[in-house]
XYZ file of C-alpha atoms in Angstrom:
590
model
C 0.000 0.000 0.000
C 1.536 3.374 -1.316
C -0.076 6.707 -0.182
C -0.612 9.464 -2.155
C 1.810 12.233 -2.426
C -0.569 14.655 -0.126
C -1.035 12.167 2.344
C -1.614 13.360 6.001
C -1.971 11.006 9.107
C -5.468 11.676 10.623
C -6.072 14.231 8.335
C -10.142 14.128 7.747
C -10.149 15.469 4.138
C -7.808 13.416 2.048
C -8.723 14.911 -1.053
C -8.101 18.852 -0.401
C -5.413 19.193 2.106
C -3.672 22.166 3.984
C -0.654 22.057 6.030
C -2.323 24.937 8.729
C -5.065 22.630 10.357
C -5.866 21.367 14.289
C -7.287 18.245 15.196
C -10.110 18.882 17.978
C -10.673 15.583 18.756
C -10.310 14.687 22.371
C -11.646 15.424 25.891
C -14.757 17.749 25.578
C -17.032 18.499 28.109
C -20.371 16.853 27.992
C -24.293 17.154 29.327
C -27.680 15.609 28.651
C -30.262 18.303 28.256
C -33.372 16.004 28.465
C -35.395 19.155 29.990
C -34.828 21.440 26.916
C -32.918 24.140 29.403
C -29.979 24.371 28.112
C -30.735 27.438 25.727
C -32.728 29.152 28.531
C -30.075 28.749 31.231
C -27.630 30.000 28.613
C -25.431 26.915 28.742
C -23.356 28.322 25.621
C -22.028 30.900 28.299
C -21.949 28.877 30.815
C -21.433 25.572 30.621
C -22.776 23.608 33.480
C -20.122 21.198 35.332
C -21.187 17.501 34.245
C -18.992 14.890 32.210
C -16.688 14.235 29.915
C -17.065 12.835 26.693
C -14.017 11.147 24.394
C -14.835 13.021 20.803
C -15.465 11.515 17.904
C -17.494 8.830 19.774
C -21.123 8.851 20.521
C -22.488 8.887 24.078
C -23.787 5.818 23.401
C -20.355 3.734 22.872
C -18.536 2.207 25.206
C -15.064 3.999 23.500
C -17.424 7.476 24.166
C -16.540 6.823 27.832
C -19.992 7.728 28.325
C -21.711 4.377 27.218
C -25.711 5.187 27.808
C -27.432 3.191 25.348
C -31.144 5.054 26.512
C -32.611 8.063 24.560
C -31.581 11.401 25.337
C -32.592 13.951 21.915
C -30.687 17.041 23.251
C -27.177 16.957 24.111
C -24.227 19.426 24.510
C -20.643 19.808 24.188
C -18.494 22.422 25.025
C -14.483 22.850 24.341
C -11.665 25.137 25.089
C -8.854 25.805 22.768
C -6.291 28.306 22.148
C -5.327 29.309 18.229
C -2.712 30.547 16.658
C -2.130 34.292 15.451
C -3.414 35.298 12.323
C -1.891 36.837 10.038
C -3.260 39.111 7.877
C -6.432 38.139 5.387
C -6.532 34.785 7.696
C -9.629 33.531 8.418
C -10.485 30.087 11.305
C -12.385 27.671 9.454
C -13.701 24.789 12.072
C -14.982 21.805 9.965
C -17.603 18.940 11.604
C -17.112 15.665 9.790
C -20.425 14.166 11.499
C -22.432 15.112 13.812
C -26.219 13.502 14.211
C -28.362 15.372 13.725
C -29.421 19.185 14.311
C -26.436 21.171 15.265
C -26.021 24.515 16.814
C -22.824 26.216 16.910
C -21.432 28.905 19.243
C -18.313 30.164 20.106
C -17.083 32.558 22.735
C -20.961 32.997 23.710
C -22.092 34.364 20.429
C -24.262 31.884 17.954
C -22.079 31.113 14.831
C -24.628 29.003 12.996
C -26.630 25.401 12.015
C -26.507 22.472 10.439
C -29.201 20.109 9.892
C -27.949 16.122 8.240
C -26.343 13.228 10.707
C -23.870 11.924 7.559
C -21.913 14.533 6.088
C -19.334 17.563 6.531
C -20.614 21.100 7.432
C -18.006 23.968 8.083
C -18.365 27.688 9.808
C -15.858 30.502 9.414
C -15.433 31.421 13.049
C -12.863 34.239 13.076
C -14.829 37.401 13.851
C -15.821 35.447 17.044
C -12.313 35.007 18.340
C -11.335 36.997 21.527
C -8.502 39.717 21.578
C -5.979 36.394 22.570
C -7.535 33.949 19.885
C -8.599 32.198 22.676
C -12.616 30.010 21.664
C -14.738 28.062 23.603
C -16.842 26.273 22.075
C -20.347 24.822 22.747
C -22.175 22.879 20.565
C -26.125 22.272 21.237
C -27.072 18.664 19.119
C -31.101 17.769 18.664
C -31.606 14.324 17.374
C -35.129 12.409 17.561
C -36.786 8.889 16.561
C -38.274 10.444 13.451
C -38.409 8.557 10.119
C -38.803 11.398 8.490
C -34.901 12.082 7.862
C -31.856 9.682 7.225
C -31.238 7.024 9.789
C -29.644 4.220 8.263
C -29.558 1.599 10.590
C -30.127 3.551 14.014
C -33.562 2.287 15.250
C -36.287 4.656 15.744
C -37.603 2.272 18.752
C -36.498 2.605 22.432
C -34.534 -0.595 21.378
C -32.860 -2.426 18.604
C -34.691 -4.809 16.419
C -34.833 -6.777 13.600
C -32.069 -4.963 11.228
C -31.670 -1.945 13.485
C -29.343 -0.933 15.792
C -28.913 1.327 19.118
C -28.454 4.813 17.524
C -25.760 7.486 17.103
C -26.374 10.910 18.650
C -24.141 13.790 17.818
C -20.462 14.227 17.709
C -19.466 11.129 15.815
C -17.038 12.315 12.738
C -13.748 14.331 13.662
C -14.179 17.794 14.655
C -11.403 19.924 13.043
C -9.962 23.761 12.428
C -7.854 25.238 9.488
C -6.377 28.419 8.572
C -6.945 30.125 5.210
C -6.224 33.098 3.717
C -9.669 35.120 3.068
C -9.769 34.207 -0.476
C -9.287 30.546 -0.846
C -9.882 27.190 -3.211
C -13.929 26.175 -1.814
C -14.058 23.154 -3.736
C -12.797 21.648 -7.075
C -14.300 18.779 -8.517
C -12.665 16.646 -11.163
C -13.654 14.398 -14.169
C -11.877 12.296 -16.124
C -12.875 12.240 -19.621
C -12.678 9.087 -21.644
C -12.752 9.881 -25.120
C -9.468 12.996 -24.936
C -8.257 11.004 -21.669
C -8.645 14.648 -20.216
C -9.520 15.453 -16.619
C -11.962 18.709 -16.046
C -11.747 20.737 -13.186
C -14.721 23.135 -11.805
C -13.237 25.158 -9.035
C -15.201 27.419 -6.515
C -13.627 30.169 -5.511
C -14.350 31.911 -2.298
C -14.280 35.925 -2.082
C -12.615 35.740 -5.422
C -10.342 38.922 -6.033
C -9.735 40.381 -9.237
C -6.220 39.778 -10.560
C -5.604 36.644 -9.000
C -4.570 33.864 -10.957
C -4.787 29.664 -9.983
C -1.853 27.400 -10.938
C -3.039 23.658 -11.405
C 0.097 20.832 -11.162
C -0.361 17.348 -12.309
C 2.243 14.453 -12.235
C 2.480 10.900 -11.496
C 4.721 9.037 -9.692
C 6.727 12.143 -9.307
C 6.946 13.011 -12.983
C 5.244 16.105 -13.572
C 2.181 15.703 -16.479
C 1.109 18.877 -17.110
C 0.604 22.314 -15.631
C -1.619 25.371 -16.215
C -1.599 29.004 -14.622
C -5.357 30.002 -15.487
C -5.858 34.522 -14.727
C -9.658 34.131 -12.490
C -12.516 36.613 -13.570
C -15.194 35.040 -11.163
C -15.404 32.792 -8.429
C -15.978 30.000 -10.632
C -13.787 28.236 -13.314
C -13.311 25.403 -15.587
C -10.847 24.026 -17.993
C -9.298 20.849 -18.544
C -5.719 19.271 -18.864
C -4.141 16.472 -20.821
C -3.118 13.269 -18.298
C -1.664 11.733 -20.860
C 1.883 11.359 -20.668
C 5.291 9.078 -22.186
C 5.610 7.005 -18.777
C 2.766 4.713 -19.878
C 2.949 2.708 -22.491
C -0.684 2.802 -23.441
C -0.223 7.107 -22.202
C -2.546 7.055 -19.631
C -2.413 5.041 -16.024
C -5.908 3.894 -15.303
C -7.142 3.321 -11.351
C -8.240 -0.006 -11.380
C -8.861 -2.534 -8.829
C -5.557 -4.319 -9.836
C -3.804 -1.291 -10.372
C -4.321 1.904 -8.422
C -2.850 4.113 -10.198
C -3.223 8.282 -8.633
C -2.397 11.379 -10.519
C -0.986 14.067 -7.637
C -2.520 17.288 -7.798
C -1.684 20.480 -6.672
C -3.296 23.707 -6.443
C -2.152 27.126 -5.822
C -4.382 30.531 -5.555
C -1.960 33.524 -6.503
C -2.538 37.052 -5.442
C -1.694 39.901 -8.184
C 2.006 39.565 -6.768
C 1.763 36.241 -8.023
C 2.241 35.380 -3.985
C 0.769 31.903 -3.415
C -2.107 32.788 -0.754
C -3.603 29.319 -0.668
C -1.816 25.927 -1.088
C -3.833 22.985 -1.636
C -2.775 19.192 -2.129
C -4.940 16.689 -3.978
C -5.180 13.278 -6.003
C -7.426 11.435 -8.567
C -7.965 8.689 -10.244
C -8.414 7.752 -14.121
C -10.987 5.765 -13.745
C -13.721 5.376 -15.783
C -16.730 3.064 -14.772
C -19.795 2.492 -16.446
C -22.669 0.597 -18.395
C -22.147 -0.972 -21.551
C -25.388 -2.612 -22.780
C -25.745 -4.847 -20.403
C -22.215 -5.133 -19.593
C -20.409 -3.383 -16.324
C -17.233 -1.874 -17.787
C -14.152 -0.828 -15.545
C -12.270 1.057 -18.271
C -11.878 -0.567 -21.500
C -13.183 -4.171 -20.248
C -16.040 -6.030 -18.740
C -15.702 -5.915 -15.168
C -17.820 -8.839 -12.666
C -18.442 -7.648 -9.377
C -17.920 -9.367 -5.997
C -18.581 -7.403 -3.652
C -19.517 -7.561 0.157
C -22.092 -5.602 2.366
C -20.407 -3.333 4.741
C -22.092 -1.891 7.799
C -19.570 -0.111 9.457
C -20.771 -0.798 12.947
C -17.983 -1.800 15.762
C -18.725 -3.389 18.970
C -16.771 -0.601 21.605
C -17.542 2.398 18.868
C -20.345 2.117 17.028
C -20.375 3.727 13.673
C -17.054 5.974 14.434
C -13.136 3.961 13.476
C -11.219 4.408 16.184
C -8.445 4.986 13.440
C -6.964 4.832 10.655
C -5.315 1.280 11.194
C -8.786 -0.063 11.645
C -10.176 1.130 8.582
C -6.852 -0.591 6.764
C -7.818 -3.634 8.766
C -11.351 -3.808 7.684
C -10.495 -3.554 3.966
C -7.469 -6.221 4.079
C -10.210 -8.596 5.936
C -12.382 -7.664 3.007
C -9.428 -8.265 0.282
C -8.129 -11.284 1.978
C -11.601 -13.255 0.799
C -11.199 -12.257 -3.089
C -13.987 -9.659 -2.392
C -12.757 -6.347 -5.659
C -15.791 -4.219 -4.169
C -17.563 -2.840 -0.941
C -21.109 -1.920 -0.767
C -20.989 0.353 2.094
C -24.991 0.262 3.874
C -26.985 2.699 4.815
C -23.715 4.625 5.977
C -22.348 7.297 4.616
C -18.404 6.454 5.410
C -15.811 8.718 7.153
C -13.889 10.376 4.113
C -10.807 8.688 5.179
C -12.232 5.152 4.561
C -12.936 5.971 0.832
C -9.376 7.064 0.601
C -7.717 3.970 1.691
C -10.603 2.151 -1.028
C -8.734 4.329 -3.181
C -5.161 3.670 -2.574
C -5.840 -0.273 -1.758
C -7.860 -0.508 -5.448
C -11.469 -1.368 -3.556
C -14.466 -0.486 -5.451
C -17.478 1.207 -3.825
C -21.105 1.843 -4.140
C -22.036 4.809 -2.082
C -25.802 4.351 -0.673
C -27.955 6.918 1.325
C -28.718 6.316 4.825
C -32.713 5.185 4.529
C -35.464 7.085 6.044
C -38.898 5.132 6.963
C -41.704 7.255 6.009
C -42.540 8.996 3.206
C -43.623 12.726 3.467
C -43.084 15.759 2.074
C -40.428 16.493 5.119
C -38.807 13.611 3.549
C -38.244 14.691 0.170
C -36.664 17.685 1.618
C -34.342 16.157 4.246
C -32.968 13.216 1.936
C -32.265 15.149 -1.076
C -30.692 17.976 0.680
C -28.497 15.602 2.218
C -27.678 13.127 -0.621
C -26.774 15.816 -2.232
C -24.471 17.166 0.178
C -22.956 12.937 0.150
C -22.303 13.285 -3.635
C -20.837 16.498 -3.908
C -18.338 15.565 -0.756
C -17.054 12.254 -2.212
C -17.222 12.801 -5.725
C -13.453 12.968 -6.824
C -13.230 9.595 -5.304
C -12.362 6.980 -8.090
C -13.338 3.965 -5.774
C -16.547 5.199 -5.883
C -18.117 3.380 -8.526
C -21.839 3.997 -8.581
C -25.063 5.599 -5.989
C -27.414 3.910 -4.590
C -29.962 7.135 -2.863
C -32.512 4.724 -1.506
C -32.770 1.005 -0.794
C -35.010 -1.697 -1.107
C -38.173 0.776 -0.877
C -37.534 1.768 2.282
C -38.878 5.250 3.186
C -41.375 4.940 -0.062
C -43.010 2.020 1.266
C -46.007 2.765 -1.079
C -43.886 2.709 -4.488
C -46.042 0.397 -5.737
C -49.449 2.465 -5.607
C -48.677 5.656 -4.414
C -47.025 7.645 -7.723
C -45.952 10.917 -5.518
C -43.042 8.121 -3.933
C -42.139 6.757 -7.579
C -41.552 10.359 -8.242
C -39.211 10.970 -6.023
C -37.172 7.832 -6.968
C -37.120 8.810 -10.230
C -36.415 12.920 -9.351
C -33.418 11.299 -6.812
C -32.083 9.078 -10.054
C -31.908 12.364 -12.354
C -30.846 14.617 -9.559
C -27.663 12.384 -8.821
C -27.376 12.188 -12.843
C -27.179 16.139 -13.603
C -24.480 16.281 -10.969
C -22.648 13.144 -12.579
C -23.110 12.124 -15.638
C -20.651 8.909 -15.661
C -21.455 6.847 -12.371
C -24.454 4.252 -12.882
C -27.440 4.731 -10.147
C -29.657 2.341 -9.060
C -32.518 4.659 -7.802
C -34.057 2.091 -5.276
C -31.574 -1.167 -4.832
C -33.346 -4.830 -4.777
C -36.552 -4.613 -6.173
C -39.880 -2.339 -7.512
C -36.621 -0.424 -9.544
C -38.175 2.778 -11.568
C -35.468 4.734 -13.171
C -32.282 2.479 -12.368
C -28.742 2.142 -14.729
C -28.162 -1.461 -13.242
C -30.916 -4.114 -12.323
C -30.631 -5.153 -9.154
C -31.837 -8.204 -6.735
C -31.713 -8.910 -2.759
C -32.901 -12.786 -2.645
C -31.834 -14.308 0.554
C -33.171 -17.823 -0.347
C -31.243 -20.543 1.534
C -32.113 -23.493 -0.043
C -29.692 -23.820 -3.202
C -31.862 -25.697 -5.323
C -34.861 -22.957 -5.034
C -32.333 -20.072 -5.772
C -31.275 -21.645 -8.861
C -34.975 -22.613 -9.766
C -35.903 -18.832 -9.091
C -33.057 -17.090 -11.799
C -32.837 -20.111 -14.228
C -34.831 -17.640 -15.952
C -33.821 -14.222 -15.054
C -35.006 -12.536 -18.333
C -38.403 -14.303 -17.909
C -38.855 -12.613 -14.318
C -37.352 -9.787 -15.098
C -39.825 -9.229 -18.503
C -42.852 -9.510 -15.396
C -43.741 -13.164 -16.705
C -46.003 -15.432 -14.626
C -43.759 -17.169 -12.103
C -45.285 -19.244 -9.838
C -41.866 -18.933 -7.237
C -41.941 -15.556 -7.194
C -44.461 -14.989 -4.660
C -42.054 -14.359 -1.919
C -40.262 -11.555 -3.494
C -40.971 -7.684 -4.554
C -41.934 -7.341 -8.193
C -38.316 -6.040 -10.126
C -40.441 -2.805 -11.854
C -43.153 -0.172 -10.810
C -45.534 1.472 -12.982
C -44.905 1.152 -16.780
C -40.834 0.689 -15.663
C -39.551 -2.652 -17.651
C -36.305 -4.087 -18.423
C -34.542 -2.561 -21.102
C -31.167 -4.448 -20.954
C -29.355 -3.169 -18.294
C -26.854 -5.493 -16.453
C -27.798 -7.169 -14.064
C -26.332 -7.511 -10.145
C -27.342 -10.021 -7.332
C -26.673 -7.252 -4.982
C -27.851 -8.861 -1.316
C -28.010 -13.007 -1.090
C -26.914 -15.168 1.325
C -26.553 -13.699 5.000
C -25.638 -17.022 6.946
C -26.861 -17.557 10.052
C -23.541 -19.190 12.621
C -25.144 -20.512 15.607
C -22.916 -18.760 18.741
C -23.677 -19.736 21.871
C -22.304 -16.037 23.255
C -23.916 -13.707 20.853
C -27.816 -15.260 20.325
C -28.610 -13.189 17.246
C -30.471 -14.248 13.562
C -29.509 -14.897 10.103
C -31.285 -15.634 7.411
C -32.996 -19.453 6.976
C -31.721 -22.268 9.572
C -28.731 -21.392 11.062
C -25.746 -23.805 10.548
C -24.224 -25.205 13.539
C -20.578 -25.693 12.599
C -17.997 -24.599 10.036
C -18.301 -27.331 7.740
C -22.026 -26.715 7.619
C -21.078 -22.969 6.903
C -18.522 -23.303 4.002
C -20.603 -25.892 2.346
C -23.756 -23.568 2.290
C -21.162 -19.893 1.212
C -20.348 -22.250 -1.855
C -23.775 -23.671 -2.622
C -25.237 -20.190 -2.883
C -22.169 -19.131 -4.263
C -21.687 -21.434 -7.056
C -25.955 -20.710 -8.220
C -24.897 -17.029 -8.347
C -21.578 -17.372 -10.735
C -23.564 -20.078 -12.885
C -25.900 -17.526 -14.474
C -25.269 -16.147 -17.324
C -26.891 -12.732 -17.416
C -25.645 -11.221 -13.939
C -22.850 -9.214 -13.723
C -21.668 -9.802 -10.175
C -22.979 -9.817 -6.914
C -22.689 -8.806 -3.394
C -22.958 -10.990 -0.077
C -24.646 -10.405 3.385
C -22.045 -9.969 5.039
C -18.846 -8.917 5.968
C -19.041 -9.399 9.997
C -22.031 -9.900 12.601
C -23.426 -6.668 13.921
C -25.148 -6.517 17.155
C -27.761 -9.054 16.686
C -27.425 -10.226 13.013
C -25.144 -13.107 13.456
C -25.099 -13.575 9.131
C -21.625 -12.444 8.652
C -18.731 -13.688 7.481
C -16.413 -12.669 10.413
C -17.865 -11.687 14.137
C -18.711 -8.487 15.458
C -14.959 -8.737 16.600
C -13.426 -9.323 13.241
C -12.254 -13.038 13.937
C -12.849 -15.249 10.946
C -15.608 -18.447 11.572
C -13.517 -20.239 9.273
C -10.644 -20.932 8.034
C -9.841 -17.629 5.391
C -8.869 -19.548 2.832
C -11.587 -22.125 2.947
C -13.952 -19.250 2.809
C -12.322 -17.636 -0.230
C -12.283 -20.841 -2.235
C -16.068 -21.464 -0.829
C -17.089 -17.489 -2.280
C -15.206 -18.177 -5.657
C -17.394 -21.441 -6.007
C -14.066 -23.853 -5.877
């Protein structure tokens, strides 16, 4: 494994990173506001002497120090830090990676600002609210409730877990983080690769653009530089493309793939009209180009076949939150180690730093929405804000390799006769498509599909013989024909949806139940009772899957227990319930 030239330890935003930033993670103090005072009694002045609370963690974890599992929907955090001098045209930027789910900001006393979303990064410019010795304390007021009318993934909406869902996460849970920049600096670039001129495009925001200033783009390889461009800015947005090809290759381009990682180095640099660099920014991308072809998945120039594996991204001591960055490694080497080339990451949207190492490692990854449970129009408003702010964060991330916004109907529970939900599957699909054009989507993964670029099935039939009888004609079910064994499953299309070629994934299947005498949980079917039992049935349903023709890879329930789904293929604690390579010959069919 070979990191990228910009590479920073801990750093939360692989993909844009300054040399001036602060980790805030650490002791913060901590109080339950179950009363709703805390605003009244002014606790952003005056904090009130509680606990303590290890950040990123939840209160809920065990790692939190904190570990109360119970229900507490207002919660507060307060922090004291000293910053450096600024210079100059500085300005404090303090950056939340996660925080679930309504946030309220002050520092020094004063309100800074809000953020509604559980899943994704939201930033404040808090320099005007700095004391005379750039001293801040600040207090954060967090709101979360059991509505289903936002994202929740898999954080249940009960008093306690069930079924598929799990004991929730409630505030602080991503890094908390400050930088320095100079008052006009890079916002945000996003970057395309174009197949047919093997070009990439950049769009770059530019915040409190100046007239006069100029930005220098730098691209190279493996330490040979490819190309560079000084562009003079008129506004505070700008585009242009640059060549990647280059003599180092023999075909003149290195692709990303999944066998080869290849990552152009990127750097950017904002000039003032003294052509002084005022903002330095390091970055990386990938060639990659991934897409439909017919019915064909394509990774580049050639058919690609998925095997992937569900990932939950739930730990026993931390809940949704790595404790660092050698556990994220660990989880995608456990993943690698059983032949798996992809990762589809549930009903989580991942800290940045895991898509990273997906990148570097060569692990392909379909991004999917955390799921809310009812449909109203609250809904529409909360998930598409959001999954919009998930795209736009994580789309210069080649490992990425398709979006999934909503799953198996969940949250439009009524696609089937209630149009106003098919709607908003099919405004989601085009939404995700007129901010990227070259990723497939699959609008609503598993079943009742409306607008979808891949066809997709969850079919967690344990009896061999029955899955094979079920997709030994695929086409036929998927054309609506009259099947007689299909009563058990969703119908594949809504409305006047129907197949029109696309290729076709086995995207959920399997989901073992292990029998463990210490963690009583379910899995899907009987449970087996021992490993033989186990690697006989991961082959069975394995060997069905591979055998047909028309699907283009699939994806298996899953990588480790969680909580009380005991269907994975390692525990909750990451040890294997058989022998590795017994289970990778088992997954390949052999």
């Amino acid at each position: 494994m070979q990191h990228t030239k910009c590479y920073k330890k801990d750093y939360p935003r692989p993909q844009f990173v300054r040399n001036n930033w602060m980790n805030l993670n650490g002791t913060w103090d901590f109080a339950f506001d179950d009363e709703d005072v805390g605003m009244e009694k002014k606790y952003y002045k005056n904090f009130p002497t509680s606990q303590t609370i290890l950040v990123p963690f939840s209160y809920q974890t065990a790692k939190s120090g904190i570990h109360d599992e119970t229900q507490h929907f207002i919660v507060w955090y307060a922090k004291k830090q000293h910053f450096e001098k600024l210079k100059k045209n500085e300005r404090y930027l303090l950056h939340f990676e996660g925080v679930d789910y309504k946030t309220i900001l002050f520092v020094n006393g004063k309100y800074v600002g809000e953020h509604e979303g559980g899943y994704c990064r939201f930033s404040f410019d808090i320099t005007s609210h700095l004391d005379k010795n750039n001293d801040v304390f600040i207090v954060l007021r967090v709101e979360d409730d059991d509505s289903c009318l936002k994202a929740r993934g898999k954080q249940t909406w009960l008093d306690h877990p069930f079924g598929c869902w799990y004991t929730p996460t409630t505030g602080i849970w991503k890094t908390v983080w400050a930088e320095k920049v100079n008052y006009t600096h890079l916002e945000r670039v996003k970057v395309t690769p174009i197949e047919d001129t093997y070009h990439f495009f950049f769009e770059y925001d530019i915040a409190n653009f100046k007239k006069g200033y100029s930005l220098r783009t730098t691209l190279s390889i493996h330490g040979h530089m490819v190309g560079q461009q000084t562009m003079l800015l008129t506004r505070n947005h700008h585009t242009f493309s640059m060549d990647a090809t280059n003599d180092m290759e023999g075909f003149k381009i290195h692709w990303w793939s999944s066998n080869w990682p290849h990552l152009y180095d990127i750097e950017y640099e904002l000039l003032d009209e003294n052509q002084c660099v005022i903002d330095h920014v390091s970055s990386y991308a990938g060639f990659r180009i991934f897409k439909t072809d017919g019915s064909l998945l394509m990774l580049n120039l050639n058919p690609v076949y998925l095997k992937m594996v569900l990932e939950q991204g739930y730990f026993r001591n931390s809940g949704l939150t790595y404790e660092n960055e050698e556990q994220m490694i660990h989880e995608i080497e456990l993943i690698r180690q059983l032949g798996f080339n992809g990762i589809r990451v549930h009903q989580k949207i991942e800290d940045e730093r895991f898509y990273y190492y997906c990148d570097i490692m060569g692990m392909m990854v379909f991004l999917e929405m955390p799921s809310a449970y009812e449909f109203k129009d609250a809904t529409i408003e909360n998930v598409s804000k959001e999954w919009m702010e998930a795209i736009k964060q994580n789309y210069n991330h080649p490992s990425i390799i398709g979006w999934v916004p909503i799953n198996e109907s969940w949250g439009v529970n009524r696609l089937t006769s209630n149009a106003n939900e098919a709607s908003f599957t099919e405004a989601l699909y085009h939404l995700t498509k007129s901010y990227d054009k070259m990723r497939p989507v699959i609008a609503n993964d598993g079943w009742e599909h409306t607008c979808s670029d891949i066809i997709s099935f969850h079919n967690y039939e344990q009896n061999p013989e029955e899955l094979e009888k079920f997709y030994q004609n695929i086409l036929g079910v998927l054309n609506k024909e009259n099947r007689t064994n299909y009563s058990n499953l969703r119908r594949p299309f809504v409305g006047n949806h129907s197949y029109k070629g696309q290729p076709i994934l086995i995207d959920e299947f399997m989901g073992i139940g292990f029998e463990n005498k210490e963690d009583k949980g379910w899995g899907y079917g009987d449970k087996v009772v021992n490993q033989e039992q186990f690697i006989r049935r991961i082959h069975d349903l394995s060997k069905v899957v591979q055998n047909i023709p028309e699907v283009n890879g699939f994806c298996i329930t899953q990588i480790t227990d969680v909580y009380q789904e005991i269907n994975g293929l390692y525990d909750f604690d990451r040890q294997e319930k058989a022998p590795i390579e017994e289970m990778k010959k088992a997954i390949e069919g052999k």
